[in-house]
Amino acid sequence: MQIVPNRRFSIQAATWLLLAAIALAVFAACVSENDLTPDQRAYTLDRELMCPVCDGQTIDQSHAQIAEDMKEIVREKIAQGESNGQIRDYFVARYGEVVLASPEASGFNLLVWLMPVVIAGGGALTVVWVLKNMRRGSAAATASIQNSTLADRQLEKYLEKVDADIGYGRDSAGISQTTEGRESGNG
Amino acid sequence: MAELGVIALLLGLGLSGYAAVGSVIGQSRGVPELVVSARRSLYMSAVAAMAAGLALLTAFMQNDFSLQYVYDHSNTVLGRGFTFVAFYSGNQGSLLYILMALALMSVAAVLWAPDRFSRSLPYTIAVLAGTQAFYFLVLIFFASPFEAFNGPVPIEGLGLNPLLEHPGMYSHPPIIMAGLVGITIPFAYAAGALISGNYGDDWVDIARTSGIIVWGVMGLGLLIGAWWAYTILGWGGYWSWDPIENVALMPWLVMTAFIHSIMVQKRRGMFRMWNVALLNIAFVLAQLGMFINRGGPVVSVHSFASSSLGVVFIIFMMVSLVFAFGVFLWRYPQLKSDRTIESFLSREASFLVNNFLLLAVVAVTLWGVVFPVFSDLARDVSVSVSAPYFNRVNGPLLLAIVAIMGVGPLLPWRKTSTRSMRNWFLWPVAGGVAVVAGLFASGISQWVAVIAFGIVAFVALAIAEEWWRGTAARHRGGDSWPAAYWKLVSGNRPRHGGYIVHLAVLALAIGIIGTQLFDQRVDVAIFPGESALIDNYRVEFVDVQEGSRADRQTTQARLNIFQIDRSEYESDLSGYRVGANRFDLGGGSYPGDRSVGTLEPWQAFYPAYNQVAVRSGIRSTVFEDLYVIPSNFNVDGSIALRMSINPLAMWLWISGPIFLLGTAVALWPAPAVERSIATVARRRRAAAPSGAAENALVAPLAAGTPGKKMI
C-alpha cells in the first residue's frame, strides 16, 4: 500500500492522456474535409443547408419544392467549379445565416464551436483535479482500513474473493459457490 | 362526460395538494394519522387521474365533438384502434397521459418502498404529489382537454394527423413520455431521503432499481423513435439531432451516468453527493424537455404538440431547479463519501471518467440546443444548429464513451497492479489493433471508421474475456459450460446485465459507424421498364398503381430489385445505358444479375390536410440496407427515386432486444447470498454508534476518517 506518488501518478495520468489524445485525433479527423467526388460533395452540402420553409429539416431530408430547387442549384454550382464555401455564401446571402445547418466558425458564432472544447477541457481538468485530491486523502483512508474491525476485514476479504472468483489478477480456480456462501454467512 | 372529467381533475388537484402538504406536516410534526391519510390521498389522486383519462377516452369513443380536443384530433372515419393514439396526439391529451403515467408510477413507488425507508417516504410522497398537483393544475387552468367546442356542435371532427395514423404511434410516444416523467420517481426517493435527514444509503437500492427501469423505458422509447423514423417516416434517417430528440436524449444520458455511479455508492460508499446531483440534473432536464416541447423557443420537427404553455413549464422548471439544488445544498455537508479513490487506474476512477464524458455530451448538446436563442438575443440574427454540428462535437465524445466501456470493466476496484493490467488488457488491445490493421489492409481509407471499429472490437473482446475467464474458472470447478456461464451471470446480475447492455451499445455503434460514414446516395428519375443503379443493386421500375380510400389517394411503385456485377454495367457491352446510373435493358439482363425480390414504396396524399406521407421501400440484410424513397411521381410517367445504401443499418435495431435483455438481467433481484450480506451490513450499521452510521453495502471502513475528499 506504500504510495510512490510521483512516478506512478505520471504513468497513470499518461494513460488517460493517451486516451484523450486519441479522442482529440478523431475529433480533428471529423472536422477535416476529405477529397470527394462532385456527387458526394453535393450530398454533403445537402446536409449542411436547411430548408427555409420546413421546421428543422435539411434540404437533404425535405421533400418540399424549395428544397428540390436548392439541391438543383447546389449541383449547378458544383459543376461550375465553385467551392463549398462559395456555395454556402451564396445561400447565406439569399436566406441569411439560418440556412446553414451549423454556423460558420467565425465572429460570434465561434462561441458555438469553442464551448465544446471548453466543456471537454474543463471537465477533464476537473476529473484530474478531483482524482488528485482524492489520492492525497487516500493515505488517511489506508490508515483507517488498518484500524477497522475484524468483521470488516472479513467482508473485505469476501469482496476480494469475489474479484478472484471472476479471475481478477490471480489464479481463480477452486473458489466455489459454497465458499462464497459460507464467507458471507459468517461475515 | 366532460363534466365528469373536470370534476375528476379538480378532485385530483385537491387530493394531490393535500397529500403533498399533509405528508410533510404529518411527518415533521409527528402526526402518524396525517401521514397515513396523505399516503391514501396520493392513491386516490391516481384514481382521479385515471377517471379523467377514462372520461376523455369515452368522449373519443362516442365521437363527442362538443369537446374541442376531440374535435381537433378525431373524426368518425378514424379506426377505433387509433382512438388511443388520438388521445395523446395533441398537447392537452398527452399532458393527461403523462399525469396518468406519473400517478400510476407514484402508487407503485410508494407500495414498493421497503420498510426501512419509511422515515423518508412521507417526503418522497410529498415530492410525487407536488409534481402531480402541478399537472392537475395545468390540465384544469391552462390546457384542459375537456374544454367545450366554441359554437354549435359539429357533426364531424378534423381527424388525426395522417402522419400519426400508424401502429408506431402506439409505442414511441407513450413509452418516451412515460420514461421522461418517470425520472420523478428516483428523484423523489433521493429528495425524500435527503429532506428527512436519512443520509445513509437506504435510498440507493430503490433509486437504482427505479432509475434503471426508467432509463430502460426511455432508451427503448428513443430507439423505437429512431426505428419508426427510419422505416416509416420516409426521410431516410433515424436521428437528426432535432431539439426535441436532444431534450429526450439528455436526461437519458444523465440517467446513464447515474446508473453507473450509483454502483460506486452501492459498492464503495462513494459519490453520494454526485449521485443526488445527477438525479437533480436529470429531473430538471426532463422539465426543460417539457418546456421546449410545449411552446419552447426552438424550431423542431416534433412541433405537433406545441402550445403557449411555455411560461407555465419554465416556471415549473425553475421551481424544480431551486427545490432540487436547494435541498442538495442544505444537506451537502452530510453527504460525505466513506472512502476515497486510491488510484487513477481503478474501477472508481473509470466510473468518474465515464460520468464526465456522458455529462460533457449533455452539456455540449444543451449548448447546441440553446445557442440559436442566444444568437437571437445577442445579435438579432437567426442561426441553425443542426446535425453537422452535433455529429462533429459529439462524435468524438461518444466514441470515447465506447472506449471507456472497454477500459472500465477491466480495472478492478481500488487499484490495479501493472501485472494485472498486462494480464487483462493484452488480448482486447491486441484484437483491437488487429482489426485496425486488417481494415487498413483491406483498403478502407476512412480512418475515423477504422479506429472506431478497432475500439468496438477492443470493447467486445474485453467483455468476452471477462465472460471467458469467469466461465472457465467455474467450469474447472466442475460445472458444465452453460451452467458455468449461467452461474457467472446470475452471481452478479448488475455487472453482467451491464455487459449485455454494453453489447447492445456496440451493436448501435456498428450501425452508426456504418450508416454515417459509408452511406451512398443516388438520385435519379426513370421511366417504367428502365432501371436505376446504386452500388451493386439494380432497381427496375415496373409500374405504378393508383388507389384511393376515404381520406387519401395512394400512388404505389412496383420495383424489382437485382443484385448485379457492377463492372458489367460499367463496361456496358450491350449498350443499355441511357443516362448516369440509368439503364434501359428492354427485358434483357447481364449474366451477373440475380433477382432478390420486389419493393413497393408509396406516397399518400391526404386532401383534407393537404399533406403527403411517404413510405420507403427497404431491403435489409445484416450487411447493408437498400433504401428507396419515391420522392416524386412525375406527370410524364417517370418516377424520381432517392436511393441509398445504408451499411450495417440493421445493427441499430439488433441492439434493441439485446438492450432489453441486459436491462432485465441487471434488474433481476440479487441472489440470496448478496441480499444476506446487505442485511448483515445493515444490521451492523443499525447497532453501531451513530458516528459510524454512514456506510455502504460493506461495513464502515472509513468511519470518522478526517480530511477525506468527497464527490
Tab-separated table of C-alpha atoms in Angstrom, chain A residues 1 8-9 12-13 15-16 19 22-23 25-27 29-31 34 39 43 46-48 50 54-63 68 71 75 97-103 108-109 111-113 115-116 119-120 123-124 127-128 130-135 137-138 140-141 144-145 148 151-152 155-156 158-160 163 165-174 177 180-181 184-185 187, chain B residues 234-235 240 267-268 299-301 303 339-345 347 349-350 352-353 356 360 363-364 367 371 374-375 378-379 381-386 388-389 392-393 396-397 399-400 404 407 409-415 419-420 423-424 447-448 451 466 469-470 473-474 476 487-488 495 519 521-523 614 629 631 642 673 676-677 680 684 698-702 705-706 709-711:
chain	number	residue	atom	x	y	z
A	1	MET	CA	0.000	0.000	0.000
A	8	ARG	CA	3.008	6.082	-10.544
A	9	PHE	CA	0.948	9.191	-10.788
A	12	GLN	CA	-1.464	6.694	-14.727
A	13	ALA	CA	-2.001	10.237	-15.870
A	15	THR	CA	-2.538	6.501	-19.746
A	16	TRP	CA	-5.549	8.786	-19.532
A	19	LEU	CA	-6.813	8.097	-24.441
A	22	ILE	CA	-6.790	9.512	-29.398
A	23	ALA	CA	-10.146	11.203	-28.872
A	25	ALA	CA	-7.135	12.997	-33.079
A	26	VAL	CA	-10.512	11.515	-34.007
A	27	PHE	CA	-12.064	14.906	-33.403
A	29	ALA	CA	-10.298	13.900	-38.375
A	30	CYS	CA	-14.030	14.507	-38.125
A	31	VAL	CA	-13.520	18.185	-38.793
A	34	ASN	CA	-11.914	14.697	-47.480
A	39	ASP	CA	-21.793	13.817	-56.255
A	43	TYR	CA	-24.851	15.256	-50.851
A	46	ASP	CA	-27.386	18.995	-48.962
A	47	ARG	CA	-26.888	18.018	-45.350
A	48	GLU	CA	-25.337	21.357	-44.438
A	50	MET	CA	-31.500	23.948	-44.012
A	54	CYS	CA	-39.529	23.332	-43.205
A	55	ASP	CA	-39.180	23.131	-39.418
A	56	GLY	CA	-35.747	21.876	-38.577
A	57	GLN	CA	-35.086	19.831	-41.723
A	58	THR	CA	-32.122	19.997	-44.056
A	59	ILE	CA	-32.750	20.112	-47.806
A	60	ASP	CA	-31.448	16.548	-47.843
A	61	GLN	CA	-34.350	15.387	-45.665
A	62	SER	CA	-37.087	17.559	-47.060
A	63	HIS	CA	-39.423	16.749	-49.936
A	68	GLU	CA	-35.500	20.336	-54.530
A	71	LYS	CA	-30.419	20.938	-54.445
A	75	ARG	CA	-25.320	20.755	-58.300
A	97	GLU	CA	-27.278	32.574	-41.692
A	98	VAL	CA	-30.215	30.444	-40.608
A	99	VAL	CA	-29.826	28.458	-43.851
A	100	LEU	CA	-26.598	26.868	-42.605
A	101	ALA	CA	-27.189	23.680	-40.612
A	102	SER	CA	-24.208	24.552	-38.443
A	103	PRO	CA	-22.874	28.080	-38.003
A	108	PHE	CA	-19.945	35.495	-32.576
A	109	ASN	CA	-20.632	32.001	-33.901
A	111	LEU	CA	-18.712	30.581	-29.460
A	112	VAL	CA	-20.801	27.632	-30.521
A	113	TRP	CA	-17.681	25.757	-31.604
A	115	MET	CA	-17.720	25.967	-25.948
A	116	PRO	CA	-17.494	22.168	-26.509
A	119	ILE	CA	-16.521	21.952	-21.674
A	120	ALA	CA	-14.430	18.918	-22.557
A	123	GLY	CA	-14.308	18.718	-17.434
A	124	ALA	CA	-11.152	16.702	-17.997
A	127	VAL	CA	-11.644	14.987	-13.181
A	128	VAL	CA	-7.857	15.036	-12.844
A	130	VAL	CA	-10.714	15.513	-8.155
A	131	LEU	CA	-8.711	12.324	-8.545
A	132	LYS	CA	-5.507	14.004	-7.404
A	133	ASN	CA	-7.193	15.417	-4.321
A	134	MET	CA	-8.772	12.095	-3.512
A	135	ARG	CA	-5.487	10.299	-3.823
A	137	GLY	CA	-6.652	11.877	1.006
A	138	SER	CA	-6.267	8.172	0.488
A	140	ALA	CA	-5.655	8.590	5.625
A	141	ALA	CA	-8.113	6.056	4.274
A	144	SER	CA	-8.433	3.619	8.700
A	145	ILE	CA	-8.550	0.299	6.879
A	148	SER	CA	-11.154	-1.396	11.022
A	151	ALA	CA	-15.581	-8.368	10.795
A	152	ASP	CA	-14.915	-5.573	8.347
A	155	LEU	CA	-16.104	-8.612	4.422
A	156	GLU	CA	-13.230	-7.030	2.556
A	158	TYR	CA	-15.065	-11.696	0.779
A	159	LEU	CA	-15.092	-8.962	-1.832
A	160	GLU	CA	-11.540	-9.811	-2.792
A	163	ASP	CA	-12.890	-10.464	-7.547
A	165	ASP	CA	-13.617	-15.715	-8.487
A	166	ILE	CA	-14.170	-13.891	-11.719
A	167	GLY	CA	-10.463	-14.020	-12.338
A	168	TYR	CA	-9.052	-10.631	-11.369
A	169	GLY	CA	-5.324	-10.675	-11.223
A	170	ARG	CA	-4.768	-14.092	-9.702
A	171	ASP	CA	-5.419	-17.737	-10.302
A	172	SER	CA	-9.112	-18.061	-9.763
A	173	ALA	CA	-9.712	-21.795	-9.837
A	174	GLY	CA	-11.064	-23.647	-6.859
A	177	GLN	CA	-20.082	-21.060	-4.696
A	180	GLU	CA	-18.785	-17.700	-1.021
A	181	GLY	CA	-21.925	-18.620	0.832
A	184	SER	CA	-20.940	-14.190	3.647
A	185	GLY	CA	-22.922	-16.094	6.237
A	187	GLY	CA	-19.441	-12.051	7.765
B	234	GLY	CA	-39.502	8.120	-45.111
B	235	TRP	CA	-36.829	10.755	-44.801
B	240	SER	CA	-31.464	14.169	-36.806
B	267	ARG	CA	-20.281	-0.991	-3.559
B	268	ARG	CA	-17.858	1.551	-2.129
B	299	VAL	CA	-37.770	25.047	-34.071
B	300	SER	CA	-38.381	21.313	-34.268
B	301	VAL	CA	-39.956	18.669	-36.490
B	303	SER	CA	-43.838	20.619	-33.235
B	339	ARG	CA	-13.807	6.318	1.127
B	340	THR	CA	-11.615	7.956	-1.421
B	341	ILE	CA	-10.316	6.959	-4.782
B	342	GLU	CA	-6.930	5.325	-4.357
B	343	SER	CA	-5.733	5.138	-7.922
B	344	PHE	CA	-6.272	6.586	-11.366
B	345	LEU	CA	-6.395	3.041	-12.638
B	347	ARG	CA	-12.949	0.976	-11.386
B	349	ALA	CA	-11.797	6.343	-11.463
B	350	SER	CA	-13.147	4.876	-14.690
B	352	LEU	CA	-15.688	9.069	-12.841
B	353	VAL	CA	-14.352	9.414	-16.374
B	356	PHE	CA	-17.511	13.163	-17.102
B	360	ALA	CA	-19.850	16.502	-21.462
B	363	ALA	CA	-23.521	19.941	-21.823
B	364	VAL	CA	-22.397	20.206	-25.422
B	367	TRP	CA	-25.302	24.301	-25.641
B	371	PHE	CA	-27.321	28.614	-28.904
B	374	PHE	CA	-28.570	33.281	-27.578
B	375	SER	CA	-27.817	34.311	-31.116
B	378	ALA	CA	-27.372	38.828	-28.672
B	379	ARG	CA	-27.228	39.817	-32.325
B	381	VAL	CA	-29.602	37.007	-36.190
B	382	SER	CA	-31.212	33.582	-36.530
B	383	VAL	CA	-28.857	30.659	-36.855
B	384	SER	CA	-29.431	26.912	-37.098
B	385	VAL	CA	-27.515	24.383	-35.051
B	386	SER	CA	-28.246	21.009	-36.513
B	388	PRO	CA	-23.443	18.635	-38.797
B	389	TYR	CA	-22.626	20.467	-35.563
B	392	ARG	CA	-18.732	16.819	-35.136
B	393	VAL	CA	-18.698	17.774	-31.481
B	396	PRO	CA	-15.511	12.021	-30.636
B	397	LEU	CA	-17.049	12.178	-27.148
B	399	LEU	CA	-16.524	7.258	-29.297
B	400	ALA	CA	-14.556	7.955	-26.124
B	404	ILE	CA	-14.120	3.685	-21.668
B	407	VAL	CA	-11.406	0.020	-20.158
B	409	PRO	CA	-14.682	-3.194	-16.539
B	410	LEU	CA	-11.097	-4.446	-16.916
B	411	LEU	CA	-9.951	-2.342	-13.976
B	412	PRO	CA	-10.651	-3.768	-10.529
B	413	TRP	CA	-11.999	-1.685	-7.685
B	414	ARG	CA	-9.491	0.390	-5.701
B	415	LYS	CA	-6.291	-0.105	-7.648
B	419	ARG	CA	0.846	-7.232	-13.863
B	420	SER	CA	-2.919	-7.333	-13.721
B	423	ASN	CA	-2.800	-9.702	-17.967
B	424	TRP	CA	-6.197	-8.203	-18.716
B	447	TRP	CA	-9.513	6.106	-40.740
B	448	VAL	CA	-12.127	7.510	-38.368
B	451	ILE	CA	-10.313	3.417	-35.437
B	466	GLU	CA	-14.343	-11.462	-18.658
B	469	ARG	CA	-12.295	-16.317	-17.680
B	470	GLY	CA	-15.206	-16.336	-15.257
B	473	ALA	CA	-12.967	-20.813	-13.666
B	474	ARG	CA	-16.379	-22.218	-12.831
B	476	ARG	CA	-12.819	-26.081	-13.797
B	487	LYS	CA	-23.799	-19.115	-12.598
B	488	LEU	CA	-21.343	-16.407	-13.549
B	495	ARG	CA	-22.499	-6.342	-13.667
B	519	ASP	CA	-23.570	5.573	-46.857
B	521	ARG	CA	-26.730	8.063	-52.345
B	522	VAL	CA	-28.137	8.175	-55.862
B	523	ASP	CA	-30.999	10.398	-57.007
B	614	VAL	CA	-44.153	8.788	-47.925
B	629	ILE	CA	-37.826	6.641	-51.346
B	631	SER	CA	-39.580	11.319	-53.880
B	642	ARG	CA	-33.951	8.698	-53.924
B	673	VAL	CA	-26.209	-14.562	-0.888
B	676	SER	CA	-27.957	-11.575	3.128
B	677	ILE	CA	-24.706	-9.608	3.096
B	680	VAL	CA	-25.934	-8.151	7.800
B	684	ARG	CA	-24.457	-3.877	11.984
B	698	VAL	CA	-19.925	-3.424	3.178
B	699	ALA	CA	-19.003	-2.375	6.677
B	700	PRO	CA	-17.959	1.112	7.824
B	701	LEU	CA	-14.410	1.102	6.575
B	702	ALA	CA	-13.726	4.765	6.773
B	705	THR	CA	-11.865	9.420	8.597
B	706	PRO	CA	-10.729	13.016	8.775
B	709	LYS	CA	-12.475	14.469	-0.097
B	710	MET	CA	-15.915	13.830	-1.321
B	711	ILE	CA	-17.632	13.687	-4.638
